[in-house]
PDB file of C-alpha atoms in Angstrom:
ATOM      1  CA  UNK F   1     -34.827   5.943  29.269  1.00 90.00           C
ATOM      2  CA  UNK F   2     -33.154   4.679  26.158  1.00 97.00           C
ATOM      3  CA  UNK F   3     -34.757   3.643  22.754  1.00 98.00           C
ATOM      4  CA  UNK F   4     -33.090   0.662  21.124  1.00 98.00           C
ATOM      5  CA  UNK F   5     -31.106   2.717  18.557  1.00 98.00           C
ATOM      6  CA  UNK F   6     -30.006   5.189  21.248  1.00 98.00           C
ATOM      7  CA  UNK F   7     -28.969   1.778  23.662  1.00 98.00           C
ATOM      8  CA  UNK F   8     -26.948   0.508  20.734  1.00 98.00           C
ATOM      9  CA  UNK F   9     -25.457   3.740  19.962  1.00 98.00           C
ATOM     10  CA  UNK F  10     -24.076   3.633  23.620  1.00 98.00           C
ATOM     11  CA  UNK F  11     -23.025   0.244  23.591  1.00 98.00           C
ATOM     12  CA  UNK F  12     -21.567   0.040  19.954  1.00 98.00           C
ATOM     13  CA  UNK F  13     -18.195   1.903  20.561  1.00 98.00           C
ATOM     14  CA  UNK F  14     -17.163  -0.599  23.048  1.00 98.00           C
ATOM     15  CA  UNK F  15     -18.113  -3.709  21.087  1.00 98.00           C
ATOM     16  CA  UNK F  16     -15.425  -5.933  20.363  1.00 98.00           C
ATOM     17  CA  UNK F  17     -15.671  -7.491  16.649  1.00 98.00           C
ATOM     18  CA  UNK F  18     -13.977 -10.875  15.510  1.00 98.00           C
ATOM     19  CA  UNK F  19     -14.530 -12.659  12.374  1.00 98.00           C
ATOM     20  CA  UNK F  20     -13.590 -13.425   8.860  1.00 97.00           C
ATOM     21  CA  UNK F  21     -11.724 -10.446   7.090  1.00 95.00           C
ATOM     22  CA  UNK F  22     -14.544 -10.195   4.444  1.00 96.00           C
ATOM     23  CA  UNK F  23     -17.672  -8.257   3.925  1.00 96.00           C
ATOM     24  CA  UNK F  24     -19.980 -11.487   3.116  1.00 96.00           C
ATOM     25  CA  UNK F  25     -23.163 -11.390   4.969  1.00 97.00           C
ATOM     26  CA  UNK F  26     -22.481 -14.149   7.910  1.00 97.00           C
ATOM     27  CA  UNK F  27     -23.994 -15.382  10.830  1.00 98.00           C
ATOM     28  CA  UNK F  28     -23.248 -13.476  13.955  1.00 98.00           C
ATOM     29  CA  UNK F  29     -22.719 -14.698  17.761  1.00 98.00           C
ATOM     30  CA  UNK F  30     -23.559 -11.805  20.181  1.00 98.00           C
ATOM     31  CA  UNK F  31     -21.642 -12.526  23.442  1.00 99.00           C
ATOM     32  CA  UNK F  32     -22.534 -11.206  26.766  1.00 98.00           C
ATOM     33  CA  UNK F  33     -19.784 -11.244  29.856  1.00 98.00           C
ATOM     34  CA  UNK F  34     -20.629 -12.271  33.221  1.00 98.00           C
ATOM     35  CA  UNK F  35     -20.699 -10.032  36.503  1.00 97.00           C
ATOM     36  CA  UNK F  36     -17.293  -9.622  36.523  1.00 96.00           C
ATOM     37  CA  UNK F  37     -16.978  -7.877  33.207  1.00 97.00           C
ATOM     38  CA  UNK F  38     -14.816  -8.679  29.989  1.00 97.00           C
ATOM     39  CA  UNK F  39     -12.469 -11.414  30.879  1.00 95.00           C
ATOM     40  CA  UNK F  40     -10.056 -13.459  28.961  1.00 95.00           C
ATOM     41  CA  UNK F  41     -12.345 -16.225  28.294  1.00 97.00           C
ATOM     42  CA  UNK F  42     -14.705 -14.301  26.057  1.00 98.00           C
ATOM     43  CA  UNK F  43     -12.204 -13.722  22.930  1.00 98.00           C
ATOM     44  CA  UNK F  44     -11.501 -17.599  22.926  1.00 98.00           C
ATOM     45  CA  UNK F  45     -15.171 -18.191  22.346  1.00 98.00           C
ATOM     46  CA  UNK F  46     -15.043 -15.416  19.639  1.00 98.00           C
ATOM     47  CA  UNK F  47     -12.310 -17.097  18.098  1.00 98.00           C
ATOM     48  CA  UNK F  48     -14.367 -20.321  18.151  1.00 98.00           C
ATOM     49  CA  UNK F  49     -17.045 -18.511  16.411  1.00 98.00           C
ATOM     50  CA  UNK F  50     -14.386 -17.223  13.694  1.00 98.00           C
ATOM     51  CA  UNK F  51     -13.136 -20.885  13.331  1.00 98.00           C
ATOM     52  CA  UNK F  52     -16.719 -22.004  11.860  1.00 97.00           C
ATOM     53  CA  UNK F  53     -17.281 -18.999   9.611  1.00 97.00           C
ATOM     54  CA  UNK F  54     -19.266 -16.778  11.924  1.00 98.00           C
ATOM     55  CA  UNK F  55     -18.681 -13.210  13.266  1.00 98.00           C
ATOM     56  CA  UNK F  56     -18.641 -12.630  16.901  1.00 98.00           C
ATOM     57  CA  UNK F  57     -19.403  -9.214  18.762  1.00 98.00           C
ATOM     58  CA  UNK F  58     -18.496  -9.294  22.382  1.00 98.00           C
ATOM     59  CA  UNK F  59     -20.676  -6.589  24.167  1.00 98.00           C
ATOM     60  CA  UNK F  60     -19.144  -4.722  26.957  1.00 98.00           C
ATOM     61  CA  UNK F  61     -22.116  -3.852  29.306  1.00 98.00           C
ATOM     62  CA  UNK F  62     -19.993  -1.899  31.657  1.00 98.00           C
ATOM     63  CA  UNK F  63     -17.903   0.712  29.867  1.00 98.00           C
ATOM     64  CA  UNK F  64     -20.982   2.657  28.516  1.00 98.00           C
ATOM     65  CA  UNK F  65     -22.128   2.929  32.283  1.00 98.00           C
ATOM     66  CA  UNK F  66     -18.701   3.755  33.457  1.00 97.00           C
ATOM     67  CA  UNK F  67     -18.832   0.593  35.882  1.00 98.00           C
ATOM     68  CA  UNK F  68     -15.020  -0.269  37.221  1.00 97.00           C
ATOM     69  CA  UNK F  69     -14.481  -3.939  37.818  1.00 95.00           C
ATOM     70  CA  UNK F  70     -14.382  -3.140  41.405  1.00 97.00           C
ATOM     71  CA  UNK F  71     -17.776  -1.595  41.192  1.00 98.00           C
ATOM     72  CA  UNK F  72     -19.073  -4.436  39.118  1.00 97.00           C
ATOM     73  CA  UNK F  73     -17.894  -7.251  41.720  1.00 96.00           C
ATOM     74  CA  UNK F  74     -19.138  -5.272  44.551  1.00 97.00           C
ATOM     75  CA  UNK F  75     -22.591  -4.236  43.172  1.00 98.00           C
ATOM     76  CA  UNK F  76     -23.470  -6.186  40.185  1.00 98.00           C
ATOM     77  CA  UNK F  77     -22.260  -9.587  41.456  1.00 97.00           C
ATOM     78  CA  UNK F  78     -24.034  -9.026  44.499  1.00 96.00           C
ATOM     79  CA  UNK F  79     -27.509  -8.197  43.048  1.00 96.00           C
ATOM     80  CA  UNK F  80     -27.672  -4.595  44.243  1.00 96.00           C
ATOM     81  CA  UNK F  81     -27.106  -3.152  40.726  1.00 97.00           C
ATOM     82  CA  UNK F  82     -28.064  -3.903  36.860  1.00 98.00           C
ATOM     83  CA  UNK F  83     -29.905  -7.028  37.588  1.00 98.00           C
ATOM     84  CA  UNK F  84     -30.658  -9.175  34.618  1.00 98.00           C
ATOM     85  CA  UNK F  85     -34.041  -7.799  33.605  1.00 97.00           C
ATOM     86  CA  UNK F  86     -32.409  -4.457  33.474  1.00 97.00           C
ATOM     87  CA  UNK F  87     -29.412  -5.667  31.220  1.00 98.00           C
ATOM     88  CA  UNK F  88     -31.736  -7.512  29.029  1.00 98.00           C
ATOM     89  CA  UNK F  89     -32.047  -4.179  27.393  1.00 98.00           C
ATOM     90  CA  UNK F  90     -28.718  -4.462  26.084  1.00 98.00           C
ATOM     91  CA  UNK F  91     -29.326  -7.781  24.774  1.00 98.00           C
ATOM     92  CA  UNK F  92     -32.537  -6.541  22.623  1.00 98.00           C
ATOM     93  CA  UNK F  93     -30.383  -3.595  21.584  1.00 98.00           C
ATOM     94  CA  UNK F  94     -27.659  -5.681  20.185  1.00 98.00           C
ATOM     95  CA  UNK F  95     -30.135  -7.922  18.372  1.00 98.00           C
ATOM     96  CA  UNK F  96     -31.617  -5.109  16.857  1.00 98.00           C
ATOM     97  CA  UNK F  97     -28.355  -2.998  16.120  1.00 98.00           C
ATOM     98  CA  UNK F  98     -25.937  -5.865  14.753  1.00 98.00           C
ATOM     99  CA  UNK F  99     -28.306  -7.214  11.774  1.00 98.00           C
ATOM    100  CA  UNK F 100     -28.069  -3.890  10.584  1.00 97.00           C
ATOM    101  CA  UNK F 101     -24.174  -4.213   9.449  1.00 97.00           C
ATOM    102  CA  UNK F 102     -23.907  -5.107   5.775  1.00 98.00           C
ATOM    103  CA  UNK F 103     -21.581  -8.088   6.788  1.00 98.00           C
ATOM    104  CA  UNK F 104     -23.940  -9.727   9.051  1.00 98.00           C
ATOM    105  CA  UNK F 105     -27.044 -12.322   8.216  1.00 97.00           C
ATOM    106  CA  UNK F 106     -29.399 -10.931  10.682  1.00 97.00           C
ATOM    107  CA  UNK F 107     -31.564 -14.255   9.970  1.00 97.00           C
ATOM    108  CA  UNK F 108     -28.775 -16.491  11.786  1.00 97.00           C
ATOM    109  CA  UNK F 109     -28.159 -14.871  15.210  1.00 98.00           C
ATOM    110  CA  UNK F 110     -26.745 -16.810  18.183  1.00 98.00           C
ATOM    111  CA  UNK F 111     -26.893 -15.265  21.924  1.00 98.00           C
ATOM    112  CA  UNK F 112     -24.001 -16.342  24.346  1.00 98.00           C
ATOM    113  CA  UNK F 113     -24.068 -15.574  28.043  1.00 98.00           C
ATOM    114  CA  UNK F 114     -22.112 -16.383  30.927  1.00 98.00           C
ATOM    115  CA  UNK F 115     -23.657 -16.168  34.329  1.00 98.00           C
ATOM    116  CA  UNK F 116     -25.182 -12.613  34.519  1.00 98.00           C
ATOM    117  CA  UNK F 117     -24.871 -12.818  30.637  1.00 98.00           C
ATOM    118  CA  UNK F 118     -26.913 -15.635  30.401  1.00 98.00           C
ATOM    119  CA  UNK F 119     -29.821 -14.466  33.011  1.00 98.00           C
ATOM    120  CA  UNK F 120     -29.886 -11.339  30.965  1.00 98.00           C
ATOM    121  CA  UNK F 121     -30.679 -13.253  27.956  1.00 98.00           C
ATOM    122  CA  UNK F 122     -33.132 -15.146  29.738  1.00 98.00           C
ATOM    123  CA  UNK F 123     -34.863 -12.230  30.738  1.00 98.00           C
ATOM    124  CA  UNK F 124     -34.731 -10.957  27.214  1.00 98.00           C
ATOM    125  CA  UNK F 125     -36.440 -14.070  26.046  1.00 98.00           C
ATOM    126  CA  UNK F 126     -39.109 -14.249  28.857  1.00 97.00           C
ATOM    127  CA  UNK F 127     -40.194 -10.484  29.618  1.00 96.00           C
ATOM    128  CA  UNK F 128     -42.907  -8.605  28.475  1.00 97.00           C
ATOM    129  CA  UNK F 129     -41.800  -5.921  25.868  1.00 97.00           C
ATOM    130  CA  UNK F 130     -45.277  -4.298  25.846  1.00 95.00           C
ATOM    131  CA  UNK F 131     -44.795  -3.381  29.462  1.00 94.00           C
ATOM    132  CA  UNK F 132     -43.987   0.240  29.822  1.00 94.00           C
ATOM    133  CA  UNK F 133     -40.441   0.869  30.402  1.00 95.00           C
ATOM    134  CA  UNK F 134     -39.586  -2.742  29.884  1.00 97.00           C
ATOM    135  CA  UNK F 135     -36.003  -3.753  30.269  1.00 98.00           C
ATOM    136  CA  UNK F 136     -35.209  -0.090  30.416  1.00 97.00           C
ATOM    137  CA  UNK F 137     -36.499   0.885  27.035  1.00 98.00           C
ATOM    138  CA  UNK F 138     -39.012   3.029  25.510  1.00 97.00           C
ATOM    139  CA  UNK F 139     -39.657   0.736  22.571  1.00 97.00           C
ATOM    140  CA  UNK F 140     -38.675  -2.766  23.908  1.00 98.00           C
ATOM    141  CA  UNK F 141     -41.415  -4.308  21.544  1.00 97.00           C
ATOM    142  CA  UNK F 142     -40.056  -3.147  18.417  1.00 98.00           C
ATOM    143  CA  UNK F 143     -37.178  -5.590  18.721  1.00 98.00           C
ATOM    144  CA  UNK F 144     -38.059  -8.483  16.183  1.00 97.00           C
ATOM    145  CA  UNK F 145     -36.462 -11.710  17.773  1.00 98.00           C
ATOM    146  CA  UNK F 146     -37.113 -13.894  14.691  1.00 96.00           C
ATOM    147  CA  UNK F 147     -33.304 -13.936  13.863  1.00 97.00           C
ATOM    148  CA  UNK F 148     -32.043 -15.460  17.049  1.00 98.00           C
ATOM    149  CA  UNK F 149     -31.759 -19.258  16.224  1.00 97.00           C
ATOM    150  CA  UNK F 150     -29.610 -20.495  19.052  1.00 98.00           C
ATOM    151  CA  UNK F 151     -28.943 -19.504  22.728  1.00 98.00           C
ATOM    152  CA  UNK F 152     -25.622 -20.909  24.723  1.00 98.00           C
ATOM    153  CA  UNK F 153     -26.285 -20.449  28.332  1.00 98.00           C
ATOM    154  CA  UNK F 154     -23.085 -21.044  30.367  1.00 98.00           C
ATOM    155  CA  UNK F 155     -23.624 -21.452  34.141  1.00 98.00           C
ATOM    156  CA  UNK F 156     -26.509 -18.854  33.663  1.00 98.00           C
ATOM    157  CA  UNK F 157     -27.476 -17.360  36.909  1.00 98.00           C
ATOM    158  CA  UNK F 158     -30.801 -18.805  37.976  1.00 98.00           C
ATOM    159  CA  UNK F 159     -30.381 -18.164  41.854  1.00 96.00           C
ATOM    160  CA  UNK F 160     -32.646 -16.082  44.100  1.00 93.00           C
ATOM    161  CA  UNK F 161     -32.352 -12.802  42.293  1.00 95.00           C
ATOM    162  CA  UNK F 162     -33.580 -14.447  38.891  1.00 97.00           C
ATOM    163  CA  UNK F 163     -37.449 -13.989  39.764  1.00 96.00           C
ATOM    164  CA  UNK F 164     -38.522 -14.744  36.690  1.00 96.00           C
ATOM    165  CA  UNK F 165     -36.331 -17.926  36.005  1.00 97.00           C
ATOM    166  CA  UNK F 166     -39.495 -20.060  35.601  1.00 97.00           C
ATOM    167  CA  UNK F 167     -41.262 -17.688  33.243  1.00 97.00           C
ATOM    168  CA  UNK F 168     -41.922 -19.063  29.823  1.00 97.00           C
ATOM    169  CA  UNK F 169     -40.206 -17.661  26.880  1.00 97.00           C
ATOM    170  CA  UNK F 170     -41.788 -15.904  23.972  1.00 96.00           C
ATOM    171  CA  UNK F 171     -39.248 -16.834  21.664  1.00 96.00           C
ATOM    172  CA  UNK F 172     -37.435 -20.311  21.641  1.00 95.00           C
ATOM    173  CA  UNK F 173     -34.419 -20.766  19.863  1.00 97.00           C
ATOM    174  CA  UNK F 174     -32.165 -23.874  20.049  1.00 97.00           C
ATOM    175  CA  UNK F 175     -30.566 -23.846  23.241  1.00 98.00           C
ATOM    176  CA  UNK F 176     -27.248 -25.593  24.757  1.00 98.00           C
ATOM    177  CA  UNK F 177     -27.595 -25.018  28.622  1.00 98.00           C
ATOM    178  CA  UNK F 178     -24.277 -25.772  30.241  1.00 98.00           C
ATOM    179  CA  UNK F 179     -24.738 -26.244  34.225  1.00 98.00           C
ATOM    180  CA  UNK F 180     -21.537 -26.385  36.519  1.00 98.00           C
ATOM    181  CA  UNK F 181     -21.917 -29.526  38.786  1.00 98.00           C
ATOM    182  CA  UNK F 182     -20.165 -27.598  41.442  1.00 98.00           C
ATOM    183  CA  UNK F 183     -21.711 -23.972  40.950  1.00 98.00           C
ATOM    184  CA  UNK F 184     -21.876 -22.291  44.369  1.00 96.00           C
ATOM    185  CA  UNK F 185     -24.773 -20.090  42.786  1.00 97.00           C
ATOM    186  CA  UNK F 186     -27.342 -22.890  42.081  1.00 96.00           C
ATOM    187  CA  UNK F 187     -28.099 -26.559  42.466  1.00 97.00           C
ATOM    188  CA  UNK F 188     -28.050 -29.014  39.393  1.00 98.00           C
ATOM    189  CA  UNK F 189     -31.466 -29.602  40.143  1.00 98.00           C
ATOM    190  CA  UNK F 190     -32.495 -25.932  40.026  1.00 98.00           C
ATOM    191  CA  UNK F 191     -30.776 -25.533  36.807  1.00 98.00           C
ATOM    192  CA  UNK F 192     -32.474 -28.497  35.666  1.00 98.00           C
ATOM    193  CA  UNK F 193     -35.780 -27.218  36.295  1.00 98.00           C
ATOM    194  CA  UNK F 194     -35.043 -24.085  34.695  1.00 98.00           C
ATOM    195  CA  UNK F 195     -34.191 -26.242  31.240  1.00 98.00           C
ATOM    196  CA  UNK F 196     -37.184 -28.144  31.651  1.00 98.00           C
ATOM    197  CA  UNK F 197     -39.320 -25.200  31.810  1.00 97.00           C
ATOM    198  CA  UNK F 198     -37.724 -23.877  28.442  1.00 97.00           C
ATOM    199  CA  UNK F 199     -38.138 -27.121  26.784  1.00 97.00           C
ATOM    200  CA  UNK F 200     -41.526 -27.115  27.595  1.00 96.00           C
ATOM    201  CA  UNK F 201     -41.963 -23.861  25.780  1.00 93.00           C
ATOM    202  CA  UNK F 202     -40.939 -25.544  22.622  1.00 92.00           C
ATOM    203  CA  UNK F 203     -37.476 -25.168  22.706  1.00 93.00           C
ATOM    204  CA  UNK F 204     -34.912 -27.702  21.465  1.00 96.00           C
ATOM    205  CA  UNK F 205     -32.716 -27.901  24.699  1.00 98.00           C
ATOM    206  CA  UNK F 206     -29.494 -29.353  24.861  1.00 98.00           C
ATOM    207  CA  UNK F 207     -27.842 -29.753  28.391  1.00 98.00           C
ATOM    208  CA  UNK F 208     -24.438 -30.097  29.931  1.00 98.00           C
ATOM    209  CA  UNK F 209     -23.332 -30.751  32.989  1.00 98.00           C
ATOM    210  CA  UNK F 210     -19.685 -29.866  33.663  1.00 98.00           C
ATOM    211  CA  UNK F 211     -18.046 -31.504  36.484  1.00 98.00           C
ATOM    212  CA  UNK F 212     -16.649 -28.079  37.553  1.00 98.00           C
ATOM    213  CA  UNK F 213     -17.337 -24.706  39.486  1.00 98.00           C
ATOM    214  CA  UNK F 214     -18.901 -21.741  38.552  1.00 98.00           C
ATOM    215  CA  UNK F 215     -16.536 -19.896  35.880  1.00 97.00           C
ATOM    216  CA  UNK F 216     -14.558 -22.993  35.200  1.00 98.00           C
ATOM    217  CA  UNK F 217     -13.631 -21.217  31.822  1.00 98.00           C
ATOM    218  CA  UNK F 218     -12.379 -18.250  33.177  1.00 97.00           C
ATOM    219  CA  UNK F 219      -8.536 -18.307  33.633  1.00 94.00           C
ATOM    220  CA  UNK F 220      -8.460 -17.698  37.216  1.00 90.00           C
ATOM    221  CA  UNK F 221      -8.987 -19.318  40.495  1.00 83.00           C
ATOM    222  CA  UNK F 222     -11.005 -17.720  43.256  1.00 90.00           C
ATOM    223  CA  UNK F 223     -12.334 -20.073  45.701  1.00 93.00           C
ATOM    224  CA  UNK F 224     -14.877 -21.655  45.378  1.00 96.00           C
ATOM    225  CA  UNK F 225     -14.491 -20.981  41.782  1.00 96.00           C
ATOM    226  CA  UNK F 226     -11.508 -22.834  39.740  1.00 97.00           C
ATOM    227  CA  UNK F 227     -10.252 -22.830  36.114  1.00 97.00           C
ATOM    228  CA  UNK F 228     -10.418 -26.173  34.197  1.00 97.00           C
ATOM    229  CA  UNK F 229      -8.517 -26.090  30.956  1.00 97.00           C
ATOM    230  CA  UNK F 230      -9.963 -29.293  29.887  1.00 98.00           C
ATOM    231  CA  UNK F 231     -13.620 -28.339  30.565  1.00 98.00           C
ATOM    232  CA  UNK F 232     -12.925 -24.924  28.681  1.00 98.00           C
ATOM    233  CA  UNK F 233     -11.842 -26.774  25.481  1.00 98.00           C
ATOM    234  CA  UNK F 234     -14.940 -28.914  25.816  1.00 98.00           C
ATOM    235  CA  UNK F 235     -17.150 -26.053  26.103  1.00 98.00           C
ATOM    236  CA  UNK F 236     -15.449 -24.283  23.235  1.00 98.00           C
ATOM    237  CA  UNK F 237     -15.838 -27.554  21.226  1.00 98.00           C
ATOM    238  CA  UNK F 238     -19.454 -27.572  22.243  1.00 98.00           C
ATOM    239  CA  UNK F 239     -20.045 -24.010  21.436  1.00 98.00           C
ATOM    240  CA  UNK F 240     -18.640 -24.099  18.105  1.00 98.00           C
ATOM    241  CA  UNK F 241     -20.707 -27.276  17.095  1.00 98.00           C
ATOM    242  CA  UNK F 242     -23.674 -25.457  18.302  1.00 98.00           C
ATOM    243  CA  UNK F 243     -22.842 -22.764  15.960  1.00 98.00           C
ATOM    244  CA  UNK F 244     -22.113 -25.139  13.095  1.00 97.00           C
ATOM    245  CA  UNK F 245     -25.723 -26.804  13.311  1.00 96.00           C
ATOM    246  CA  UNK F 246     -27.227 -23.559  13.652  1.00 95.00           C
ATOM    247  CA  UNK F 247     -25.627 -22.154  10.502  1.00 89.00           C
ATOM    248  CA  UNK F 248     -26.597 -25.154   8.390  1.00 79.00           C
ATOM    249  CA  UNK F 249     -30.254 -25.241   9.638  1.00 66.00           C
ATOM    250  CA  UNK F 250     -32.979 -24.189   7.204  1.00 63.00           C
ATOM    251  CA  UNK F 251     -34.166 -20.423   7.490  1.00 58.00           C
ATOM    252  CA  UNK F 252     -37.176 -19.631   9.223  1.00 50.00           C
TER     253      UNK F 252
END
């Protein structure tokens, strides 16, 4: 079982950093991939963050665990390994680790997750860090969520294995929740129920139902998933606007 610092030490060598080439303390977007691992669309979101003056950190949860893509597709995507509540430890370790950098403003963090990554973020926001071994960490409660100002949840997994999807969040940042209209992993109605629960916790929740499939922004077409370039551009624009709005919001 890791401490927060030990988990971050495992993740940090595999993090992809994108941002302005200066040493100013800037807001940071922390990006968490889906169950298929790092794919070509995440760097586009990182560039969108850079375009509005943010630093972006793409977190690879698989390289430290030596998960191949084949293993991830077979075991993680099926729910047999590394479920959201386990990967939430990566989310918390990143929240704790990235602000230690002198070029990051730790009071302005945004979390972004796609599918499994969104699930993991939701678990990190709702789980009890005081529970022994919570999130696979020995000191989860030491992670301060105060700097997390926004969350971008793109077709977050809220299906059968997301047992805690209706558990109230303990920290309520501004949320942009993207639902795919033709998502084969959830119904729009189920996603809306989850979004309403988060809203009832006190979070400001904006929703967008994109008329596409799960992973509509990933440049591949594996039925029933299909890439949609126009929807991807819209998603990138909405992500950038969320960060812009977050950056100008008053400090907590």
